[in-house]
Coordinates of C-alpha atoms in Angstrom, one line a residue:
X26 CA 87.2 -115.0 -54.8
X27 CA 85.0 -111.9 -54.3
X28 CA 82.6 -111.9 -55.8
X29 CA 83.4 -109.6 -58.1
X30 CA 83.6 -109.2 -62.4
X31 CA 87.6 -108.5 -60.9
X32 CA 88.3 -112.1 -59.5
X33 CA 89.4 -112.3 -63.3
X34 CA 93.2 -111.6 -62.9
X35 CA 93.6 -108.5 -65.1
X36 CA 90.2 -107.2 -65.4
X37 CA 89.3 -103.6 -63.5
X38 CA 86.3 -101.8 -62.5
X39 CA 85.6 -98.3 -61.8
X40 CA 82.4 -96.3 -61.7
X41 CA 81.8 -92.5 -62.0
X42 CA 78.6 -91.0 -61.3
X43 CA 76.4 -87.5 -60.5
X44 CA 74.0 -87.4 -57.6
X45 CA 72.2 -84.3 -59.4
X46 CA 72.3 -85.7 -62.7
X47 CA 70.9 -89.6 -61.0
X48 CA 73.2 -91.1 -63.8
X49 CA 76.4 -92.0 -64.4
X50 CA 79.3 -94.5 -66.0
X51 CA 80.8 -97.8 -65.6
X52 CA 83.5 -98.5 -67.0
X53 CA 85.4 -102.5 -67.2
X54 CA 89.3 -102.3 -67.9
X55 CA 91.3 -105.1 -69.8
X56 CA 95.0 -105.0 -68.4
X57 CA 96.1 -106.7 -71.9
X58 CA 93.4 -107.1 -74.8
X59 CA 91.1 -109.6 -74.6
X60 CA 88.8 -111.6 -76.8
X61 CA 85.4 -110.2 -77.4
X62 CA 82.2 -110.6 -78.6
X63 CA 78.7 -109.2 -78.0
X64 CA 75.2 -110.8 -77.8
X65 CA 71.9 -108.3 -78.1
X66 CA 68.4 -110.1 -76.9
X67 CA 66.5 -106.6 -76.7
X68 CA 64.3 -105.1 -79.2
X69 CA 65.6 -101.4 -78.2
X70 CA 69.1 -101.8 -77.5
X71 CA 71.8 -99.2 -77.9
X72 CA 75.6 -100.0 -79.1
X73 CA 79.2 -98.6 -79.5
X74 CA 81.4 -100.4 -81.3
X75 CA 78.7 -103.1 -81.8
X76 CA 79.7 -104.0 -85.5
X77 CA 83.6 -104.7 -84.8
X78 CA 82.2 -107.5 -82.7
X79 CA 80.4 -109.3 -85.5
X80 CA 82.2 -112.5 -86.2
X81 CA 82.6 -111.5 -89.4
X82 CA 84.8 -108.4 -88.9
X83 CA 88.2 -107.9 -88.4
X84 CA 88.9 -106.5 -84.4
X85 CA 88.8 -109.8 -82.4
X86 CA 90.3 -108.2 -78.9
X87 CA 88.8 -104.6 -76.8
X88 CA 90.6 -102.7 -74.9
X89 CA 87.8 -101.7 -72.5
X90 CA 83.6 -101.8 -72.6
X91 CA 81.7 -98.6 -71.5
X92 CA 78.3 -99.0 -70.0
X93 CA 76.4 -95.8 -69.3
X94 CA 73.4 -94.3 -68.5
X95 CA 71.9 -91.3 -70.5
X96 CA 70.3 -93.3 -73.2
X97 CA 71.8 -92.3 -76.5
X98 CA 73.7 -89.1 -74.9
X99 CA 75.7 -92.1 -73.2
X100 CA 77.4 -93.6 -76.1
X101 CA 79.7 -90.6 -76.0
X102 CA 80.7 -92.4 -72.4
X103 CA 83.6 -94.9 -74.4
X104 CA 84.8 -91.4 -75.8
X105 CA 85.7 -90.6 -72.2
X106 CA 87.2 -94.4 -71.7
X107 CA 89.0 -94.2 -74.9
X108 CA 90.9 -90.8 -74.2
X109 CA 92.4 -92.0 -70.9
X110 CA 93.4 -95.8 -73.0
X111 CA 94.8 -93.6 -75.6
X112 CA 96.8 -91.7 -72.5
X113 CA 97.8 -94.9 -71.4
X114 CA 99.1 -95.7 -74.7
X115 CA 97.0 -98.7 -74.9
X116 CA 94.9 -99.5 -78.6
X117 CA 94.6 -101.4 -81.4
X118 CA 98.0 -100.3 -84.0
X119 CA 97.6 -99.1 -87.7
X120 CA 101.0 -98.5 -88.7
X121 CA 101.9 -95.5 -86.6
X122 CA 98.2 -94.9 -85.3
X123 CA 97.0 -97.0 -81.7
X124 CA 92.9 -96.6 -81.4
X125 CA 91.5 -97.8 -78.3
X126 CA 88.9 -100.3 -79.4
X127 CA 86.1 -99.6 -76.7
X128 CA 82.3 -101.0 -77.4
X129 CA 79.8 -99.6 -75.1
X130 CA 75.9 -99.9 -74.4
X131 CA 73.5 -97.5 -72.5
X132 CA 70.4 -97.7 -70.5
X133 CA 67.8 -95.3 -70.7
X134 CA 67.7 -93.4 -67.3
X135 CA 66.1 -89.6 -68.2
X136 CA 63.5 -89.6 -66.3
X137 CA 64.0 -90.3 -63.2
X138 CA 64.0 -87.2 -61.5
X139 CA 67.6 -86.3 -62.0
X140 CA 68.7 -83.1 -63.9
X141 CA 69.5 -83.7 -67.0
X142 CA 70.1 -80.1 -68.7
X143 CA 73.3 -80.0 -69.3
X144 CA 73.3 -77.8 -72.0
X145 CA 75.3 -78.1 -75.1
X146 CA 77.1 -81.1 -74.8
X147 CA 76.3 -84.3 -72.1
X148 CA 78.4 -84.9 -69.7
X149 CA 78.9 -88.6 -70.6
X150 CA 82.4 -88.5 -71.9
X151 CA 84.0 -86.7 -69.3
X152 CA 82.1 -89.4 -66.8
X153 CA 83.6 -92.2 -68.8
X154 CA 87.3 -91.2 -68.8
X155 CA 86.5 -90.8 -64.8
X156 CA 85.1 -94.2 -64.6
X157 CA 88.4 -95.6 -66.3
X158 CA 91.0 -93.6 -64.3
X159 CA 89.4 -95.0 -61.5
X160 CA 89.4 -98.7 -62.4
X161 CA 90.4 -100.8 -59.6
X162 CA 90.2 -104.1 -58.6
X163 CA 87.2 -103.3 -56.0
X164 CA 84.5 -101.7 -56.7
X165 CA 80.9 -101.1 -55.3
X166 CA 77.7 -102.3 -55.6
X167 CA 73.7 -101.1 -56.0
X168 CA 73.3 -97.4 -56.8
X169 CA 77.0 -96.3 -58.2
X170 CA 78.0 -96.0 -61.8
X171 CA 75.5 -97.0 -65.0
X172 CA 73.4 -98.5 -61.9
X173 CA 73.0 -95.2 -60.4
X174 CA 70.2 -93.6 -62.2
X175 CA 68.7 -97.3 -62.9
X176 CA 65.0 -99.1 -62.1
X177 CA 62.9 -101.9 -62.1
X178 CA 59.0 -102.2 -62.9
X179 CA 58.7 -102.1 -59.2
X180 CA 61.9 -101.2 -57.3
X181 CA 64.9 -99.3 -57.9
X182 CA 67.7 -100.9 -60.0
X183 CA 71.4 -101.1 -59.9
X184 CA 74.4 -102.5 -60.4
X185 CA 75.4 -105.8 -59.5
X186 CA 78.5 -108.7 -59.6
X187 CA 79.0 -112.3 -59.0
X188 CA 81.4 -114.8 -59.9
X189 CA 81.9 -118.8 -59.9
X190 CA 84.2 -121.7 -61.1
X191 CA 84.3 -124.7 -62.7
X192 CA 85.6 -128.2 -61.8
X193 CA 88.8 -127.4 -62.8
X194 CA 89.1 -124.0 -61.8
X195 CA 88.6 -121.7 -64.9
X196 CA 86.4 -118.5 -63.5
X197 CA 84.0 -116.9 -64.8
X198 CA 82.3 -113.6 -63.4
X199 CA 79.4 -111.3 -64.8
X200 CA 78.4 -107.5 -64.2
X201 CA 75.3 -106.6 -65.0
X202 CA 73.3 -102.9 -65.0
X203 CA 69.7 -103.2 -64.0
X204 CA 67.1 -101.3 -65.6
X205 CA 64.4 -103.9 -66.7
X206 CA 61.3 -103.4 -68.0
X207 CA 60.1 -106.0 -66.1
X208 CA 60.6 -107.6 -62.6
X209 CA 63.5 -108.9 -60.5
X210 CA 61.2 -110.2 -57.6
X211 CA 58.1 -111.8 -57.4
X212 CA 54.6 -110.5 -57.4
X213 CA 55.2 -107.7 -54.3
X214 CA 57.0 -109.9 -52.3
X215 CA 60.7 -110.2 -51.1
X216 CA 61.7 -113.3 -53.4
X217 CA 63.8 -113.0 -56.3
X218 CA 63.5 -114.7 -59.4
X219 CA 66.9 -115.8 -59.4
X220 CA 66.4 -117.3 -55.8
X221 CA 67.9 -120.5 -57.3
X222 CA 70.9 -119.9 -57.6
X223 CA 71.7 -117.7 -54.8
X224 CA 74.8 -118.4 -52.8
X225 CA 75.6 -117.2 -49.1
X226 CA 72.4 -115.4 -49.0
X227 CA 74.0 -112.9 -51.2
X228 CA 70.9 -111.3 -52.3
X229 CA 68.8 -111.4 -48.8
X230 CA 68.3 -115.7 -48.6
X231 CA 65.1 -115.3 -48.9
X232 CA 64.3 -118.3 -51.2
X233 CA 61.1 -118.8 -53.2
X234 CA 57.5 -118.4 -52.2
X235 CA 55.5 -121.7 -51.2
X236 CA 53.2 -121.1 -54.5
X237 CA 53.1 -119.4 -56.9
X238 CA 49.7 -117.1 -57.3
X239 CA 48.3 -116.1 -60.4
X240 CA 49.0 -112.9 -58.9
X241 CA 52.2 -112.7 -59.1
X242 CA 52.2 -114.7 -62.5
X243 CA 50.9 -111.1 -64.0
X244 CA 53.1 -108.9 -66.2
X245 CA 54.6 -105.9 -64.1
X246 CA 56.5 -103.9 -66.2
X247 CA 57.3 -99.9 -66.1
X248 CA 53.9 -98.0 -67.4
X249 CA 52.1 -100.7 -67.9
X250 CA 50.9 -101.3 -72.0
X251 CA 52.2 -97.7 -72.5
X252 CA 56.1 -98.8 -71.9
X253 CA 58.1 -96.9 -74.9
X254 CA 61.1 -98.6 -76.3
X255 CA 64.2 -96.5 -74.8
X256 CA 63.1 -96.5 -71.1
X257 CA 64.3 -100.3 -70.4
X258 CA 67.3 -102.3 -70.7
X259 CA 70.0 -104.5 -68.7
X260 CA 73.4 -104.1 -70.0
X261 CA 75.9 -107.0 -69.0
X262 CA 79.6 -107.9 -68.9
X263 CA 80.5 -111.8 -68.8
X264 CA 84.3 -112.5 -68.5
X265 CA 86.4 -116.2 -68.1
X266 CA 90.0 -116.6 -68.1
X267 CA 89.2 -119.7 -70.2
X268 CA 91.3 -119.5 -73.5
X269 CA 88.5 -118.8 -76.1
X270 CA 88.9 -117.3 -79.9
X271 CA 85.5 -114.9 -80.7
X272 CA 83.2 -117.4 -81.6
X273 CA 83.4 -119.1 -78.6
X274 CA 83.4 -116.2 -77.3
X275 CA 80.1 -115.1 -79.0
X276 CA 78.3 -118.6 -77.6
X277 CA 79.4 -117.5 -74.5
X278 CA 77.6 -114.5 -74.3
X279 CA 74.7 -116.4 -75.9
X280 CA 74.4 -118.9 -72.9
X281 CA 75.1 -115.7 -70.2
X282 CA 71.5 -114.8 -71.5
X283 CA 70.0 -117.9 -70.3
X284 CA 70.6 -116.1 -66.8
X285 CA 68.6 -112.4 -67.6
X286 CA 65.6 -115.5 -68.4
X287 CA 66.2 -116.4 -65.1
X288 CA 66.4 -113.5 -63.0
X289 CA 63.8 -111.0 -65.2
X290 CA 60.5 -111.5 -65.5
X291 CA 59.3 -110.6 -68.4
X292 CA 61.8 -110.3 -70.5
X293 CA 63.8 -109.4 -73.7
X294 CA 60.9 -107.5 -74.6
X295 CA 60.4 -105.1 -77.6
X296 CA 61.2 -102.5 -75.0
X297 CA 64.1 -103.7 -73.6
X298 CA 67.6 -102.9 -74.9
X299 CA 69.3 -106.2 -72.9
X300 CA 72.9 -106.6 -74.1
X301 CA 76.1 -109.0 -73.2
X302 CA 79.4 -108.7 -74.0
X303 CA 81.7 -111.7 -73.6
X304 CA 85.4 -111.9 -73.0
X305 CA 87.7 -113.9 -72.4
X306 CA 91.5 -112.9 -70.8
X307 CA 92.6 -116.6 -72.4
X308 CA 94.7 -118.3 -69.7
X309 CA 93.6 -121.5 -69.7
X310 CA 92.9 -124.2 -72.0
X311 CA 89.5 -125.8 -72.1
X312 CA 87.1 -128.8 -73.8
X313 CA 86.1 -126.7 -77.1
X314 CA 82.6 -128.7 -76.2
X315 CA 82.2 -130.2 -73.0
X316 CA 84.1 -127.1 -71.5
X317 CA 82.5 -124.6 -73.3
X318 CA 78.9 -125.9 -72.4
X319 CA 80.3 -126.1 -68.9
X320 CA 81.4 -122.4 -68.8
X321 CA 78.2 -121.3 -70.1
X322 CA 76.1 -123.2 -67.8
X323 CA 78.1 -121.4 -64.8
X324 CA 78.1 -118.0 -67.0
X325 CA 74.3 -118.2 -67.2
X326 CA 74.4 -119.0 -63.3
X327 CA 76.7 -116.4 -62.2
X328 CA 74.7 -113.6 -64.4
X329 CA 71.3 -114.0 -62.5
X330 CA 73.1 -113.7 -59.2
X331 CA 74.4 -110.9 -60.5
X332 CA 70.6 -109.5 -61.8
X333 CA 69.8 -110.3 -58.5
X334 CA 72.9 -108.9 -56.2
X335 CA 72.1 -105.3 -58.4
X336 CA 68.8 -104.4 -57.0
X337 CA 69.3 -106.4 -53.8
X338 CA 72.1 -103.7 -53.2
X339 CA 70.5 -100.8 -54.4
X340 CA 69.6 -97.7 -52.7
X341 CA 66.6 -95.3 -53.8
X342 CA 67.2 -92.0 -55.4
X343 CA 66.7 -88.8 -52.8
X344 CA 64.8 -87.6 -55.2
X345 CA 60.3 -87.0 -55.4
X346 CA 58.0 -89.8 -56.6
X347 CA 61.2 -92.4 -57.1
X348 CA 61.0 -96.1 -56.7
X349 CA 61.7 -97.6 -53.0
X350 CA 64.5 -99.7 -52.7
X351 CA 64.6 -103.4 -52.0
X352 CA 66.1 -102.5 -48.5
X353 CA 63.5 -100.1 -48.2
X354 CA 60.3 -102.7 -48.3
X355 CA 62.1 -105.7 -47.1
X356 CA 64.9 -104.9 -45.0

């Protein structure tokens, strides 16, 4: 175990990112096609492929999920992800035709200071099919990929991992892309929400404060009462290799929420965009209850640390009037 979305046998990671444009692509790679569903908390979100999840719908299994900066410009990132699947020979068959079923969120990253005139057309899809070429089984933390361009209500954002297991073994691993409205530490202090549940002192071991102040009870979030919807959201990826059909795949994602309540604060706002996407690569057997309620308990847990691991890794943009890093204040 790594620590990593990867410690699920067949699942990849890659990232591919501009330093001029502050933005950039992460893309998460299913060796076979796995079972997927979506969950959206945030009153701004913004979705590829969103409705084949619905339980209702047909597609059950993805072949990748896209996560990009460049609010809407960024959809066109599972464009990019889909052209090197469809390379690969890899997609959903109609007849004669294979389409590489990617969904895909985005986080709203265009003003950070980065430069974003690219002309005619964005440079998300070209990023994307990057991101998937380069999908390995390690891959970095903090300011890389759909993390790069990414920021807090007080500190710069980013992209973060962890994973757990249960009792009997089944993993479970989240990714997450951090670009609240809100806060991931307390008040102005070094403590993170998510403190909790923090293993090794992944994120700094810096617990939780003695008391809690009415200070640092108050709502911090980015620009204050004039927030505006696109400008926040944390995009997350929850996968098991528990054997689960799309509606257990669907509560799934629906628990892994529990952990952004845990590590944000506020959130799921009206201006936040918070998605997860569930999956599951199906390789072992569990309790359709007690095993479910046991995955999503650790899911929920292993989401925060990974709210958590994403800003504590983070490094600030070299660019005027950005947000300091974690590091940067605490060390």
């Amino acid at each position: 175990m790594h620590n990593l979305l990867t410690d699920i046998a067949g699942v990849r990671v890659g990232h591919s990112d501009d330093a001029k444009l502050a933005s950039g692509v992460t893309a998460v790679v299913f060796d076979r096609p796995a079972v997927a569903a979506m969950d959206v908390r945030g009153g701004a979100p913004g979705t590829r492929e969103g409705g084949l999840l619905d339980l209702a719908n047909m597609v059950e299994r993805i072949d990748a999920i896209a996560l990009s900066g460049g609010s809407a410009f960024g959809l066109e990132a599972g464009g990019g992800v889909q052209a090197w699947l469809a390379e690969q020979g890899r997609g959903f068959q109609a007849r004669s035709a294979i389409i590489p079923i990617v969904p895909g969120a985005i986080c709203f990253d265009l003003l950070n200071g980065g430069d974003k005139k690219w002309g005619r057309f964005a440079p998300y899809r070209d990023l994307g099919y990057v991101a998937a070429a380069a999908a390995g089984t390690s891959f970095a933390l903090g300011s890389v990929g759909a993390g790069l361009g990414a920021n807090t209500a007080n500190l710069k954002g980013g992209l973060g991992s962890a994973s757990a297991q249960t009792g009997d073994g089944v993993k479970v691993a989240a990714l997450a892309v951090v670009n609240a409205v809100g806060t991931v530490t307390i008040g102005d202090g070094p403590w993170f929400w998510a403190a909790p549940f923090e293993v090794e002192g992944e994120y700094g071991g810096r617990g939780l404060p003695a008391a809690f102040t009415p200070d640092m009870l108050k709502m911090r979030i980015k620009g204050g009462p004039a927030a505006t919807p696109p400008e926040n959201t944390t995009l997350a990826v929850v996968v098991t290799d528990a054997m689960l059909t799309k509606n257990q795949a669907k509560r799934l994602a629906m628990m892994a929420q529990t952990g952004f309540a845990r590590a944000i604060y506020p959130v799921h706002a009206p201006t936040d965009g918070d998605v997860v996407f569930a999956a599951s690569t199906g390789e072992h057997q569990i309790d359709p209850l007690i095993g479910l309620t046991e995955l999503g308990m650790i899911a929920a847990n292993v989401m925060a640390r990974a709210i958590a691991r994403g800003v504590h890794a983070a490094t600030a943009l070299p660019l005027p009037g950005t947000l300091p890093a974690w590091r940067d204040r605490f060390g």
